[in-house]
PDB file of C-alpha atoms in Angstrom:
ATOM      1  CA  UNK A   1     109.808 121.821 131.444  1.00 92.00           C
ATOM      2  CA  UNK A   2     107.695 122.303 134.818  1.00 93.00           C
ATOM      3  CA  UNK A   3     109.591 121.107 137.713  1.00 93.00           C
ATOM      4  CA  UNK A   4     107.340 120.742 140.840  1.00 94.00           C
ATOM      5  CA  UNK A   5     108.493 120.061 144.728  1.00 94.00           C
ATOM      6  CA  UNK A   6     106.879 117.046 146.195  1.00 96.00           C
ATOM      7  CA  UNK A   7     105.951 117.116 149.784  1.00 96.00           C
ATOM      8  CA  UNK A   8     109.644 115.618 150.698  1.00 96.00           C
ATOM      9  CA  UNK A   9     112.371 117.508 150.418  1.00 88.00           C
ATOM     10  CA  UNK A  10     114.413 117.263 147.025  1.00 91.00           C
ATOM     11  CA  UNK A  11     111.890 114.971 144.966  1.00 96.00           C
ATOM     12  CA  UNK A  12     110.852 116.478 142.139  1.00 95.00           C
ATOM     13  CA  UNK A  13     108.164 115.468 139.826  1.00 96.00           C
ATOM     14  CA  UNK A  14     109.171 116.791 136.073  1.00 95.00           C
ATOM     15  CA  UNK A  15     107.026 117.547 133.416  1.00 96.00           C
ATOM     16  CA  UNK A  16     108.604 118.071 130.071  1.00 96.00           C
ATOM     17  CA  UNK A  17     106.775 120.276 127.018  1.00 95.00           C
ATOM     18  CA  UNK A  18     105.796 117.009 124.612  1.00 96.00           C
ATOM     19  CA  UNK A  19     105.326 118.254 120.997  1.00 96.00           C
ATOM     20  CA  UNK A  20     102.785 115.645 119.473  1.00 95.00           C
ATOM     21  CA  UNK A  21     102.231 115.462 115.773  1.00 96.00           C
ATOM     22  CA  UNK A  22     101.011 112.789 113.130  1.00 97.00           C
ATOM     23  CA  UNK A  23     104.581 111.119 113.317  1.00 97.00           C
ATOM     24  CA  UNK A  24     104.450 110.705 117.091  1.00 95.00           C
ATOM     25  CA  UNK A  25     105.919 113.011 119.809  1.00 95.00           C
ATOM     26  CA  UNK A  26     109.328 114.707 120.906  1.00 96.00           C
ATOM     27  CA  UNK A  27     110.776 115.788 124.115  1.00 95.00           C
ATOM     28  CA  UNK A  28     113.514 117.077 125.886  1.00 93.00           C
ATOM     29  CA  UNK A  29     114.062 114.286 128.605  1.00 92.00           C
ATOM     30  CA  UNK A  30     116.652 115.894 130.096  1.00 92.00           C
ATOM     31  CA  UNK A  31     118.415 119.269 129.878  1.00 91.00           C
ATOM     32  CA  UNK A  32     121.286 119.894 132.356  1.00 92.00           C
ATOM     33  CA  UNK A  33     120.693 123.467 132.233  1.00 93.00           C
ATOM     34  CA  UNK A  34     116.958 123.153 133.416  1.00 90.00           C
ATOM     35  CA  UNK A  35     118.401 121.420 136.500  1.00 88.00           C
ATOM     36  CA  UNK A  36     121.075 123.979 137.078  1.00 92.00           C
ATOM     37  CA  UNK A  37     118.612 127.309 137.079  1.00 91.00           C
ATOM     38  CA  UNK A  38     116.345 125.178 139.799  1.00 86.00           C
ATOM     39  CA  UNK A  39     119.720 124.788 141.802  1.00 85.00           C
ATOM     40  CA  UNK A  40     120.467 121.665 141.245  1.00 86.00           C
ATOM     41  CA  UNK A  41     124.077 120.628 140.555  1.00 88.00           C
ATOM     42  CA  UNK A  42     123.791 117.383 139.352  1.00 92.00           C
ATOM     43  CA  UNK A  43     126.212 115.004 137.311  1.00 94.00           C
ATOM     44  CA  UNK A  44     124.719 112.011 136.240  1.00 97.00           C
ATOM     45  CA  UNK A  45     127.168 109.245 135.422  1.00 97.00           C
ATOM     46  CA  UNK A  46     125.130 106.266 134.690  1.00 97.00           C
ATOM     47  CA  UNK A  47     122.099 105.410 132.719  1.00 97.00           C
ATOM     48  CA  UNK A  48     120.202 102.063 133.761  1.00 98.00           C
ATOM     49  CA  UNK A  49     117.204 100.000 132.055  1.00 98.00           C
ATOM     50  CA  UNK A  50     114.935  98.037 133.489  1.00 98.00           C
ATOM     51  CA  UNK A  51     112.316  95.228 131.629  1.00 98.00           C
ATOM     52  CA  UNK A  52     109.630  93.941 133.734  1.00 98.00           C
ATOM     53  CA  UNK A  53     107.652  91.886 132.041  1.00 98.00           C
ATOM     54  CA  UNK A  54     104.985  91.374 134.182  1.00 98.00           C
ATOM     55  CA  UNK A  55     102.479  93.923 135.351  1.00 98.00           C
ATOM     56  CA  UNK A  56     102.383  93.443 139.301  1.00 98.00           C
ATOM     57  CA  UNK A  57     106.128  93.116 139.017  1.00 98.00           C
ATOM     58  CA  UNK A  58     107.647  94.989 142.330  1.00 98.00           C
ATOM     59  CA  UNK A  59     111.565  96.458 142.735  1.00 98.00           C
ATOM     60  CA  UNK A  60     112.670  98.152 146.023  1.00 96.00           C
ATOM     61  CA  UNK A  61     112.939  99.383 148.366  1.00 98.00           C
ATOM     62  CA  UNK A  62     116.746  99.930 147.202  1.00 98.00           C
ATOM     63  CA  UNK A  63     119.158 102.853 148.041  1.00 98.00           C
ATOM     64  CA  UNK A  64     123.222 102.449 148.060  1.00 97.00           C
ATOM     65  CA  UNK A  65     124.750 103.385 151.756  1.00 96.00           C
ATOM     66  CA  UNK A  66     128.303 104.479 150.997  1.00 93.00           C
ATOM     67  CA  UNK A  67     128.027 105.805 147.271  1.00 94.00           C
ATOM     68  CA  UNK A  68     124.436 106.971 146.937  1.00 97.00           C
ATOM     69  CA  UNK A  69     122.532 107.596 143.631  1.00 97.00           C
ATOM     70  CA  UNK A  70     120.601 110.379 143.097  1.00 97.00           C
ATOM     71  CA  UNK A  71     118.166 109.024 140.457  1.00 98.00           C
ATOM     72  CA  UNK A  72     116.105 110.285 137.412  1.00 98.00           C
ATOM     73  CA  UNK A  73     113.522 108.462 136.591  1.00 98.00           C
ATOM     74  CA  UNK A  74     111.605 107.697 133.596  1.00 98.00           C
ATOM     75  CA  UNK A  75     108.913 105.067 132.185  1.00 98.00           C
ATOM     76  CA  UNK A  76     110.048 104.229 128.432  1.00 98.00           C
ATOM     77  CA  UNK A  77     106.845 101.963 128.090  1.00 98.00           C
ATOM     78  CA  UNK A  78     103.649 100.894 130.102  1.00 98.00           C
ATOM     79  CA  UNK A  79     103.376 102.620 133.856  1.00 98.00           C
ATOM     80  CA  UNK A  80     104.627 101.818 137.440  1.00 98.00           C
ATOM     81  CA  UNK A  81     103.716 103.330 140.610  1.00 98.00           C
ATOM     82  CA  UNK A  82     107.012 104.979 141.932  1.00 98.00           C
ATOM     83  CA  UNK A  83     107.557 104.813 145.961  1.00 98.00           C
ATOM     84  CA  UNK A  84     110.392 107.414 146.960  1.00 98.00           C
ATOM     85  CA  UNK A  85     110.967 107.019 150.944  1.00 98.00           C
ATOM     86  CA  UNK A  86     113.187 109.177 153.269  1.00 98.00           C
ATOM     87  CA  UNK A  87     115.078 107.021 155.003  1.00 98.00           C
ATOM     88  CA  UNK A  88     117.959 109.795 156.533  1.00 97.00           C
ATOM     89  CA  UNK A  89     119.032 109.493 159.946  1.00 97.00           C
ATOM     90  CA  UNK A  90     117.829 112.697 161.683  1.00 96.00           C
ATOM     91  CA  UNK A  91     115.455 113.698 158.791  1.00 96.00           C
ATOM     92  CA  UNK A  92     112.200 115.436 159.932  1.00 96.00           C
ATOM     93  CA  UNK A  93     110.640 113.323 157.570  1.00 96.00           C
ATOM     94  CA  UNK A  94     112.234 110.393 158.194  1.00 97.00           C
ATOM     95  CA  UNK A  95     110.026 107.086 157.669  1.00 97.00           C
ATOM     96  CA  UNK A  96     107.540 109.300 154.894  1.00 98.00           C
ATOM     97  CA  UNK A  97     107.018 108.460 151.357  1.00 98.00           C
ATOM     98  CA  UNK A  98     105.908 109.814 147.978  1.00 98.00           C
ATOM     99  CA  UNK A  99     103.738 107.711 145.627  1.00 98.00           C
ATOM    100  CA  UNK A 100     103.661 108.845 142.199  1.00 98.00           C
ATOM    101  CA  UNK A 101     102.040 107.516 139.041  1.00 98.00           C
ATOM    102  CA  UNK A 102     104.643 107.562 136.270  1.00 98.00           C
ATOM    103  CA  UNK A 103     103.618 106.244 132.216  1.00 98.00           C
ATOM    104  CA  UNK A 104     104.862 106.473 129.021  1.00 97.00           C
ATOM    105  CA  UNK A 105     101.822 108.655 128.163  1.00 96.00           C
ATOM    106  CA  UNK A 106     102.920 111.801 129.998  1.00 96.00           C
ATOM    107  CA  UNK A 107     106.270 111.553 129.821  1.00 97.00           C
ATOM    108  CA  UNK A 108     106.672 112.997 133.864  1.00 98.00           C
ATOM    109  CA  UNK A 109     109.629 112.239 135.514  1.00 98.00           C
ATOM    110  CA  UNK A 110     110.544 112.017 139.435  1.00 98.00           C
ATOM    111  CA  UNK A 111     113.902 113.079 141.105  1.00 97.00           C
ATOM    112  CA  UNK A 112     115.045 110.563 143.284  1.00 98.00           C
ATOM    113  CA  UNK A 113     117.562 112.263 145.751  1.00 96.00           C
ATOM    114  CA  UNK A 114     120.376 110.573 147.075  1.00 95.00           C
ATOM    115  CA  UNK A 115     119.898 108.848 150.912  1.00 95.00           C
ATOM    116  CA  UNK A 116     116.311 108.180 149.825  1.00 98.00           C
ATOM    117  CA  UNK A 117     114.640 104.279 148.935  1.00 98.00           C
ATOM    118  CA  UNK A 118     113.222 104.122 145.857  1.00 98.00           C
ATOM    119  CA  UNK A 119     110.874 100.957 144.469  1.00 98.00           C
ATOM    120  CA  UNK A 120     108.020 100.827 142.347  1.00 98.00           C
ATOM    121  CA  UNK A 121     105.464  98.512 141.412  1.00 98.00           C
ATOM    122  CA  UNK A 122     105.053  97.715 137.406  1.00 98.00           C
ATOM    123  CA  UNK A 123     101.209  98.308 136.279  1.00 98.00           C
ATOM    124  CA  UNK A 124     101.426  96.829 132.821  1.00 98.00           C
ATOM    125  CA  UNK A 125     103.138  94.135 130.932  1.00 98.00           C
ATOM    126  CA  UNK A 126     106.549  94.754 129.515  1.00 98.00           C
ATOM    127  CA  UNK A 127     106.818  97.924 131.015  1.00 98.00           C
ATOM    128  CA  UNK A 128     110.866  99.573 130.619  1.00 98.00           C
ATOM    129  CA  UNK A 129     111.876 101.781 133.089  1.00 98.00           C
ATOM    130  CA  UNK A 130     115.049 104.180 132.461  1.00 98.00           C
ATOM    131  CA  UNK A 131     116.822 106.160 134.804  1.00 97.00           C
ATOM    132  CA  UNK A 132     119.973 108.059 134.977  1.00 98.00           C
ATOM    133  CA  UNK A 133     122.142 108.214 138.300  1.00 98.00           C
ATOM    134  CA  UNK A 134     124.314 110.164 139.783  1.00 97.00           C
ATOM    135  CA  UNK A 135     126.826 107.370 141.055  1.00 97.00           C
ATOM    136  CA  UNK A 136     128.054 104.189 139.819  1.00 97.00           C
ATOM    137  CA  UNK A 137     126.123 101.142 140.546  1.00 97.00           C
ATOM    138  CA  UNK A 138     127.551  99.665 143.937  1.00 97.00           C
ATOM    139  CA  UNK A 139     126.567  95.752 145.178  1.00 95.00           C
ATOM    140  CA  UNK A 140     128.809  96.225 148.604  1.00 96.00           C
ATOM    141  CA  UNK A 141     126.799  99.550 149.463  1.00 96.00           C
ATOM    142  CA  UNK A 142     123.770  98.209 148.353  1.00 97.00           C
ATOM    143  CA  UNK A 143     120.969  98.194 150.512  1.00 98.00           C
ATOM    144  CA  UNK A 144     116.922  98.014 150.991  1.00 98.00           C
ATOM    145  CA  UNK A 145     114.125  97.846 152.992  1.00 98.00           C
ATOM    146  CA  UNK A 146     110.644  95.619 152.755  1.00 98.00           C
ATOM    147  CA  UNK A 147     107.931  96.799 150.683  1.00 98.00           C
ATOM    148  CA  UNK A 148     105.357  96.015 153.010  1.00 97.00           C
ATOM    149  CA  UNK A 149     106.835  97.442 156.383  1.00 98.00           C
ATOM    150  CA  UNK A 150     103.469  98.283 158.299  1.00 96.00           C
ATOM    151  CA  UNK A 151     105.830 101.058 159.779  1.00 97.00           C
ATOM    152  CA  UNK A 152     106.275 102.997 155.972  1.00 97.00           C
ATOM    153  CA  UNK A 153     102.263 102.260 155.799  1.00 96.00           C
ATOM    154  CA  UNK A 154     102.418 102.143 151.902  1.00 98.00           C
ATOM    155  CA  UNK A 155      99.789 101.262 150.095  1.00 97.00           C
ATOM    156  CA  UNK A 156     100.730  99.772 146.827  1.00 98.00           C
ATOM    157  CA  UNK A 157      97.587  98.249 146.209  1.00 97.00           C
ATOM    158  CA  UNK A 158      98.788  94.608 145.924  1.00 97.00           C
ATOM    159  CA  UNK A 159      98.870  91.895 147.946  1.00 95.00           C
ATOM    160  CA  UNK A 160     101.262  89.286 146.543  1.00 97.00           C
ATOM    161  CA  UNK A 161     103.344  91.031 143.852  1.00 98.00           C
ATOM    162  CA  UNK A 162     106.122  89.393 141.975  1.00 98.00           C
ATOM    163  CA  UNK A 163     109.366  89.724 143.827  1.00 98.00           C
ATOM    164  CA  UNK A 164     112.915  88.650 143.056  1.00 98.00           C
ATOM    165  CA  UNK A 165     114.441  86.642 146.294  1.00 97.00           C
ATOM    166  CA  UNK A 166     116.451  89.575 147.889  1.00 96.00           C
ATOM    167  CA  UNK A 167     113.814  92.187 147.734  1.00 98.00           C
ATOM    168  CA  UNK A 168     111.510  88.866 149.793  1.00 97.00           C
ATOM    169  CA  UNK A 169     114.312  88.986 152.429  1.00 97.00           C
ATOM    170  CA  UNK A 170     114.425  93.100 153.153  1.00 98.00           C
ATOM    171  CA  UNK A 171     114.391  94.238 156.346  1.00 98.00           C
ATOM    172  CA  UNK A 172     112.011  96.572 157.934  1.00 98.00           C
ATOM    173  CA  UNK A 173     112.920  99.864 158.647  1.00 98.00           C
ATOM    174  CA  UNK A 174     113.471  99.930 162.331  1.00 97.00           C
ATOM    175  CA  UNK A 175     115.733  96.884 161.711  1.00 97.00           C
ATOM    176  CA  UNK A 176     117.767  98.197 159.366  1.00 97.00           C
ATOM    177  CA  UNK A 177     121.331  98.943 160.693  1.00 94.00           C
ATOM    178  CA  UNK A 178     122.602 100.413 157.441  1.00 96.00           C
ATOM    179  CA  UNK A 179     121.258 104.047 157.284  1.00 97.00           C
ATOM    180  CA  UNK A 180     122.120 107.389 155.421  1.00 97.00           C
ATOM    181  CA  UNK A 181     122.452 110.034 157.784  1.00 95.00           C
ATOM    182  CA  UNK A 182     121.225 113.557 157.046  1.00 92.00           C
ATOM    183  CA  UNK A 183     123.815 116.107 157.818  1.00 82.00           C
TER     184      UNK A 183
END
């Protein structure tokens, strides 16, 4: 497995060694060890899976205050585009995000650290999205921030994707009082 630094801090992109034959494929999607040589102490505790049926389907910008998850993520079927924003207090790269392509072709993964957003937008009908966190799943110390702050300047490519109502009623950034702060 190749793991590669993104531009911010602590997201990784991961590409795993696929063995294809007639039958299909096999991988190792995830190998504790692999993390610990590339110092990275992680225990994840939960696994989570998402359905979207709907290609233009978008999720996020989410990230738990007071028990953050550190997230691995990992397209099952179809292909999203995955938005990872720092959004620490005191961060030098506070406010910047990562867009990556993830699909169920290439098998690439992306490290989602904890005290970062994380959304993406689904690219193809009944697309399933897995990922494994580091914390339990928390609804008090949940928390988000609107896709389409003009402040993050994202560019999903979409103008009217398919939202559930709280991810509609976000805040932006700058009016956000419920921040991580980097220590």
């Amino acid at each position: 497995m190749v793991i590669e630094q993104q531009k911010l801090n602590d997201v990784l992109l991961l590409r795993p060694n696929v063995f294809n034959d007639e039958r299909g494929y096999f991988f190792e999607s995830f190998k504790k060890k692999i993390f610990e040589e590339n110092g990275l102490e992680l225990n994840f505790i939960q696994d989570n899976q998402v359905l979207s049926k709907d290609a233009g389907t978008l999720r996020g910008l989410h990230y738990q205050l007071n028990n953050p998850q550190g997230k691995l993520v990992h397209v099952v079927a179809g292909s999203i585009r995955d938005v990872i924003v720092d959004i620490r207090v005191g961060s030098p790269n506070f406010g910047e995000s990562v867009m990556i392509h993830l699909d169920d072709k290439k098998h690439e993964m992306v490290y989602v650290p904890e005290g970062f957003a994380h959304g993406y937008l689904v690219l193809e009908k009944n697309t399933i999205v897995h990922y494994k966190c580091t914390n339990y799943y928390d609804q008090a110390s949940e928390f988000g921030v609107f896709w389409k702050d003009k402040d993050l300047n994202i560019d999903w490519n979409i103008k009217e994707p398919i939202l559930s109502k709280k991810d509609s009623n976000l805040p932006m950034l700058k009016n956000q009082k419920n921040l991580p702060i980097l220590l």
